[in-house]
Coordinates of C-alpha atoms and ligand atoms in Angstrom, one line a residue:
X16 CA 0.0 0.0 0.0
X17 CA 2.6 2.1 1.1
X18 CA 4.6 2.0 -2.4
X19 CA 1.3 2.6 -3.6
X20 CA 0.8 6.0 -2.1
X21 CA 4.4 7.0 -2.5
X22 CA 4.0 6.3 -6.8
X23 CA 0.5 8.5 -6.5
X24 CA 2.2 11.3 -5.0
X25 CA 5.4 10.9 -7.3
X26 CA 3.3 10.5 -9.9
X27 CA 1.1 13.8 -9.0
X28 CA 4.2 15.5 -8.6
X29 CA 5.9 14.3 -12.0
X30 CA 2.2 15.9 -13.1
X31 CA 2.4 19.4 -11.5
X32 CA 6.3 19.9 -12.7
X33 CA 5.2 18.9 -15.8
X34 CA 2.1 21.6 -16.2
X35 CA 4.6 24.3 -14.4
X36 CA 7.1 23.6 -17.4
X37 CA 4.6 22.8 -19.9
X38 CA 3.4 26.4 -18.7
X39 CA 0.2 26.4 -16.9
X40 CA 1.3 28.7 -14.9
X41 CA 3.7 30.7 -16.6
X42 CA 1.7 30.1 -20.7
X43 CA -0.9 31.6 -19.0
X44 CA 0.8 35.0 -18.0
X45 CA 2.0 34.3 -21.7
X46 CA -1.1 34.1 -23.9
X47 CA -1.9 37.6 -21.7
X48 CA 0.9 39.3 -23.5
X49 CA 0.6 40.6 -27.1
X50 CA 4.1 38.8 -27.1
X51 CA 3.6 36.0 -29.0
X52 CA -0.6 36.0 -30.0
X53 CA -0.9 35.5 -33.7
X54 CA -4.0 37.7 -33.7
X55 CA -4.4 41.3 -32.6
X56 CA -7.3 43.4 -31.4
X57 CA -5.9 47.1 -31.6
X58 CA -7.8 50.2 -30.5
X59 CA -7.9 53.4 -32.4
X60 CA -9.1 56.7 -32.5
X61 CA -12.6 56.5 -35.3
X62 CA -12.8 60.4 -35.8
X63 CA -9.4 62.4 -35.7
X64 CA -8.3 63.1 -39.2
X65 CA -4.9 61.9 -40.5
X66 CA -4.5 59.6 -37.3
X67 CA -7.9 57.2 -36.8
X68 CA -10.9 58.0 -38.7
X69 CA -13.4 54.5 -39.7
X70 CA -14.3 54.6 -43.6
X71 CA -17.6 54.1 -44.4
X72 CA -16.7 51.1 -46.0
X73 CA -15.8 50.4 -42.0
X74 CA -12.0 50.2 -42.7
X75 CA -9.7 52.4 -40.8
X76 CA -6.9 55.2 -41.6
X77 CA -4.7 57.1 -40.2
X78 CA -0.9 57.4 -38.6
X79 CA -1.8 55.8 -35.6
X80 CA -3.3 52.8 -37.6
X81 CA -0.2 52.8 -39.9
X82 CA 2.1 53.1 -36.6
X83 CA -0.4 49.8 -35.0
X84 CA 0.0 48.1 -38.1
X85 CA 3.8 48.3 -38.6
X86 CA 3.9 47.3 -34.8
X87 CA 1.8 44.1 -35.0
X88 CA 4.0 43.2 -38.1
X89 CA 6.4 43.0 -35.7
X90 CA 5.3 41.2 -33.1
X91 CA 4.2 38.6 -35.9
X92 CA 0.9 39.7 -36.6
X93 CA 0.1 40.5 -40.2
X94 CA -2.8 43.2 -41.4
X95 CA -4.9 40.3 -41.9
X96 CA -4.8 39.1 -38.4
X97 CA -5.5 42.5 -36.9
X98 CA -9.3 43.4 -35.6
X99 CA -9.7 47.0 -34.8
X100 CA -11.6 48.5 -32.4
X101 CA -12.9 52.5 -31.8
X102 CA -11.4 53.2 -28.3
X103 CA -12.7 57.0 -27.4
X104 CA -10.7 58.4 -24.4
X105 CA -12.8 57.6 -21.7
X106 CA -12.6 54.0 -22.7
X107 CA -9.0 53.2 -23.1
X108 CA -8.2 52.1 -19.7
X109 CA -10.6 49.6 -18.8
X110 CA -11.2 48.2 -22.4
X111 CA -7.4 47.0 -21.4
X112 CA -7.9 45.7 -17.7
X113 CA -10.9 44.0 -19.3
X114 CA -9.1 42.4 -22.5
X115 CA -11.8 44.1 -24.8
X116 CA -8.7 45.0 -26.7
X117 CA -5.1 44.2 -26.9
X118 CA -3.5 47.3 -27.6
X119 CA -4.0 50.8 -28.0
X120 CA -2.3 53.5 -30.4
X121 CA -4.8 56.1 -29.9
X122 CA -3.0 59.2 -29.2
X123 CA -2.6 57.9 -26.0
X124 CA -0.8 60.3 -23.7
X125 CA 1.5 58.9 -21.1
X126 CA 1.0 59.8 -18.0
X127 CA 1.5 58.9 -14.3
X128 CA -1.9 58.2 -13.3
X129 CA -2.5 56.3 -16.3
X130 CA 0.9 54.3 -15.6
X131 CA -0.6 53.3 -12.5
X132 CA -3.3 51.0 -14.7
X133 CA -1.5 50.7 -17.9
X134 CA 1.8 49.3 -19.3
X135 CA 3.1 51.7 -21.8
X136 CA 5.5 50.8 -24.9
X137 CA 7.2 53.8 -26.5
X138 CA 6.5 56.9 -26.8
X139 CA 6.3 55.9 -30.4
X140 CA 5.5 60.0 -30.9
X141 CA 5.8 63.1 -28.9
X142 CA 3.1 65.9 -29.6
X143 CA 2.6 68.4 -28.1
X144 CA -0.6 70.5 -26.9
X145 CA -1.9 73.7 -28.7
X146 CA -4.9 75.5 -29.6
X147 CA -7.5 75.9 -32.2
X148 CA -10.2 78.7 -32.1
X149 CA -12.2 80.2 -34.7
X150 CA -10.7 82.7 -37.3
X151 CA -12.0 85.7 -36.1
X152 CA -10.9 85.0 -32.4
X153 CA -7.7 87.1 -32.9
X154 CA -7.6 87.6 -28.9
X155 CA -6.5 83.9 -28.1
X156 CA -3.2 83.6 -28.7
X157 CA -1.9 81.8 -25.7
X158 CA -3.2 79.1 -22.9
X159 CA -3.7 81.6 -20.5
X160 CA -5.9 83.7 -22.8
X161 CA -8.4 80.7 -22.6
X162 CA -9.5 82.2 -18.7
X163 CA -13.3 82.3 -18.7
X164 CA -13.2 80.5 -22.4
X165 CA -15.6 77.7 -22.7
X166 CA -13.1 75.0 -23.9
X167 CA -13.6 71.4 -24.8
X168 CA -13.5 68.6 -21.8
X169 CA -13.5 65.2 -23.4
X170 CA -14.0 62.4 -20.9
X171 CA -11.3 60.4 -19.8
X172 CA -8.5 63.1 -22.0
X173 CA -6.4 64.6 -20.4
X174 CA -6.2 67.9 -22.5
X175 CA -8.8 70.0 -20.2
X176 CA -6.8 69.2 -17.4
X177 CA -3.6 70.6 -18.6
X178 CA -4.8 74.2 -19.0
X179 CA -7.2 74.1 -16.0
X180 CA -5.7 72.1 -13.5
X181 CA -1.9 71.5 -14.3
X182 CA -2.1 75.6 -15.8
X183 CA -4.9 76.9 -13.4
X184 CA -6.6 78.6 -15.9
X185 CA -10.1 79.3 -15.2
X186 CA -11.0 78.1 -18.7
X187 CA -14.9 76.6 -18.6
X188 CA -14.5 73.1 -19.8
X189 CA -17.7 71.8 -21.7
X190 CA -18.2 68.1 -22.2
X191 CA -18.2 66.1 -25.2
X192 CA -17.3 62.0 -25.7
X193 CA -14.5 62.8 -28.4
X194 CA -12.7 65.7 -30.6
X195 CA -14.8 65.1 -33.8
X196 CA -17.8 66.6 -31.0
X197 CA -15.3 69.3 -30.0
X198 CA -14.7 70.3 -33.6
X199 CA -18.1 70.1 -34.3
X200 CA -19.1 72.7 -31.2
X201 CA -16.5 75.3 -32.1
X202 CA -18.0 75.6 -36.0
X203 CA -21.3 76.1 -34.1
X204 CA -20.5 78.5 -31.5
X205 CA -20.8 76.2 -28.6
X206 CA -17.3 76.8 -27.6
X207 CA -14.3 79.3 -28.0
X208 CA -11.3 77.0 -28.1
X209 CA -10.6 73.3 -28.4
X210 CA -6.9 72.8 -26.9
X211 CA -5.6 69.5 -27.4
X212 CA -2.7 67.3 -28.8
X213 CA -1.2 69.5 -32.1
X214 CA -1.4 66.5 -34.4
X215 CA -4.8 66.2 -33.3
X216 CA -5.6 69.8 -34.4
X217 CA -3.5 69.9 -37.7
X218 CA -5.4 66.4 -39.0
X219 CA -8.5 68.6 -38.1
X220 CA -7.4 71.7 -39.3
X221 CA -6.7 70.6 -43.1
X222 CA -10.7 70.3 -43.7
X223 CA -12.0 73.3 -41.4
X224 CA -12.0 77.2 -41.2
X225 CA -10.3 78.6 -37.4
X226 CA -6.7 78.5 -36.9
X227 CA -4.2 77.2 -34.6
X228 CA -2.6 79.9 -32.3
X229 CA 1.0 77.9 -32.6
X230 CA 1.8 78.2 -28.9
X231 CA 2.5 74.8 -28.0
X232 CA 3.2 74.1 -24.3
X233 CA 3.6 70.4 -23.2
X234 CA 5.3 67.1 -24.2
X235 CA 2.1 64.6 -25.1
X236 CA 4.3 61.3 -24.7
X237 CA 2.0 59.2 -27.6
X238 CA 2.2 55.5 -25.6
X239 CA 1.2 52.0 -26.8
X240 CA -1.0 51.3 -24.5
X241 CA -1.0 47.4 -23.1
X242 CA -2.5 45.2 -20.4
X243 CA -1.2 46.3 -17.1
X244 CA 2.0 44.3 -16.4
X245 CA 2.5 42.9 -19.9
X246 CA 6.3 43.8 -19.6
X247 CA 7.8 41.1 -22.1
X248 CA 4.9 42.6 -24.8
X249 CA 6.3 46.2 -23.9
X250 CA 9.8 45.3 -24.7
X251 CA 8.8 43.9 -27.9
X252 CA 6.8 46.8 -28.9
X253 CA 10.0 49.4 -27.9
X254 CA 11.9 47.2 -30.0
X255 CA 9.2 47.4 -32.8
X256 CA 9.3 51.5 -32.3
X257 CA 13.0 51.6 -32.6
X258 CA 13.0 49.6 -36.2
X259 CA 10.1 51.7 -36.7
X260 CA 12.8 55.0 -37.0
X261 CA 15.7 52.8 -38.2
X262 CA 14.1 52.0 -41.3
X263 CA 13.1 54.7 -42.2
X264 CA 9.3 53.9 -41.5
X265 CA 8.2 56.4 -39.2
X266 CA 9.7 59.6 -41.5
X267 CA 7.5 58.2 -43.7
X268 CA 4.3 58.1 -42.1
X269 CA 4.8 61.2 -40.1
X270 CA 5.3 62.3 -44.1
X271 CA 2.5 61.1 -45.2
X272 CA -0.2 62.0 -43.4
X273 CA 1.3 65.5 -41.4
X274 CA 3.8 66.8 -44.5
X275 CA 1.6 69.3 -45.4
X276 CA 0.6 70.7 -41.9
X277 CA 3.2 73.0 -41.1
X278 CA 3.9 70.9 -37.8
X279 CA 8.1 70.6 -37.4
X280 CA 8.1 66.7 -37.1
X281 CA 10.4 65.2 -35.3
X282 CA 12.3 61.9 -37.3
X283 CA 14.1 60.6 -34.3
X284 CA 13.6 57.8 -32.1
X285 CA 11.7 59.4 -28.9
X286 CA 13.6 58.4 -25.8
X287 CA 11.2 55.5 -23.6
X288 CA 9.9 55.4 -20.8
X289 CA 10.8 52.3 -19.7
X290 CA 8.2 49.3 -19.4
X291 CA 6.2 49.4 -15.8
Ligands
LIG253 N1 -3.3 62.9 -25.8 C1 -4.3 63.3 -25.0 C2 -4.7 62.2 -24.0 O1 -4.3 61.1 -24.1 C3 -5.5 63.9 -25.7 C4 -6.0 63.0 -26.8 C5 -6.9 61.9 -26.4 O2 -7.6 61.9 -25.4 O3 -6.9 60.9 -27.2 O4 -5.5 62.5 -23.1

């Protein structure tokens, strides 16, 4: 009996070395990771001009998509295996903890509080935050002239916050679900500025009358956004983003889709932040 017992529990344990190698426990963390998944769900902006807008035909466009896509190729993943996903702003950070997506390159700002629920790859881009008003509002010409301004609060961005609370100007946010809205309330009076990321603007400011004042004034760290803790996945997408400038790729995009804007675009590797 007693050899019996003793070749169950061998055996049991010859089982549970064999499931920790075979990777129960550690495949698992694995197939959590865009490190290795031979599909891809990304999410995208669907309505900012020149970075994610959805065709009507459903497909999407943009530098951001071109940036995801480029990415994913990387990792393994080709067009065909990628399912995108609108991802507004106030979405982004529990569409991840959830798994409704895999990935995000939706001019995604890196920032602390968001580090604290999100594993970031990159920057893959550094923006930077400006203003667009309306063409006869001559008297905007810098953050602070926004005081007493009704200005655009999309939830879950962070733009509103960096004039009103990192600023402390006494702008009067008005809330909207995403930039097309913003865009959309400035033509019709609604509101006086919408400040925001300057490739946000410029994508918007090729099809619309207004102006942008030109008085940038912070770094937007553009961040691939990933499942909190996927730090194998984040080294393979800083990786990804460094080939991305080697090659010659990103020049190219930033090209394509910004060349006309007036925006000075930077061609060099962003430094990272680091995978937390
Ligand atoms: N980059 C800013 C942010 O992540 C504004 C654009 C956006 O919300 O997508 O909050």
């Amino acid at each position: 009996m007693r050899a019996t017992t003793t070749t169950v529990r061998a055996a049991a344990a010859a089982v549970l070395a064999a499931s920790v190698l075979a990777g129960c426990g550690l495949g698992g963390a694995e197939k959590e990771s865009v490190a290795g998944k031979d599909s891809l769900v990304i999410g995208v902006k669907e309505d900012q001009p020149a970075l994610g807008v959805k065709r009507p035909d459903g497909t999407y466009e943009g530098f951001d998509v071109d940036v995801a896509t480029y990415i994913a190729g990387r990792l393994g993943v080709p067009k065909s295996r990628i399912t995108w996903r609108t991802t507004n702003s106030s979405v982004r950070e529990e569409a991840l903890a959830k798994g409704t997506v895999d990935m995000i390159v939706a001019t995604y700002s890196i920032t602390p509080k968001r580090k604290m629920k999100v594993t970031f790859g990159g920057p893959y881009y550094v923006a930077h935050q400006d203003t667009f008003v309306r063409a006869d509002a001559a008297a905007i010409r810098d953050v602070r002239d926004l005081k007493d301004k009704r200005i655009c609060e999309v939830t879950g961005s962070n733009s509103w916050r960096r004039v009103i609370e990192e600023r402390k100007v006494a702008a009067k946010p008005v809330t909207v679900d995403t930039y097309g809205a913003c865009m959309d309330a400035l033509a019709a009076g609604r509101l006086d500025a919408v400040s925001t990321d300057d490739l946000i603007l410029a994508g918007f400011a090729a099809g619309r009358p207004g102006r942008m004042i030109n008085a940038p004034f912070t770094d937007e760290k553009y961040g691939v956004g990933l499942k909190k803790g996927d730090l194998k996945g984040c080294e393979e997408v800083n990786r990804a983003i460094t080939a991305m400038y080697q090659d010659g790729t990103a020049e190219r995009l930033l090209k394509k889709w910004f060349g006309e804007s007036g925006l000075k675009l930077t061609t060099s590797v962003p430094q990272f932040e680091g995978c937390t």
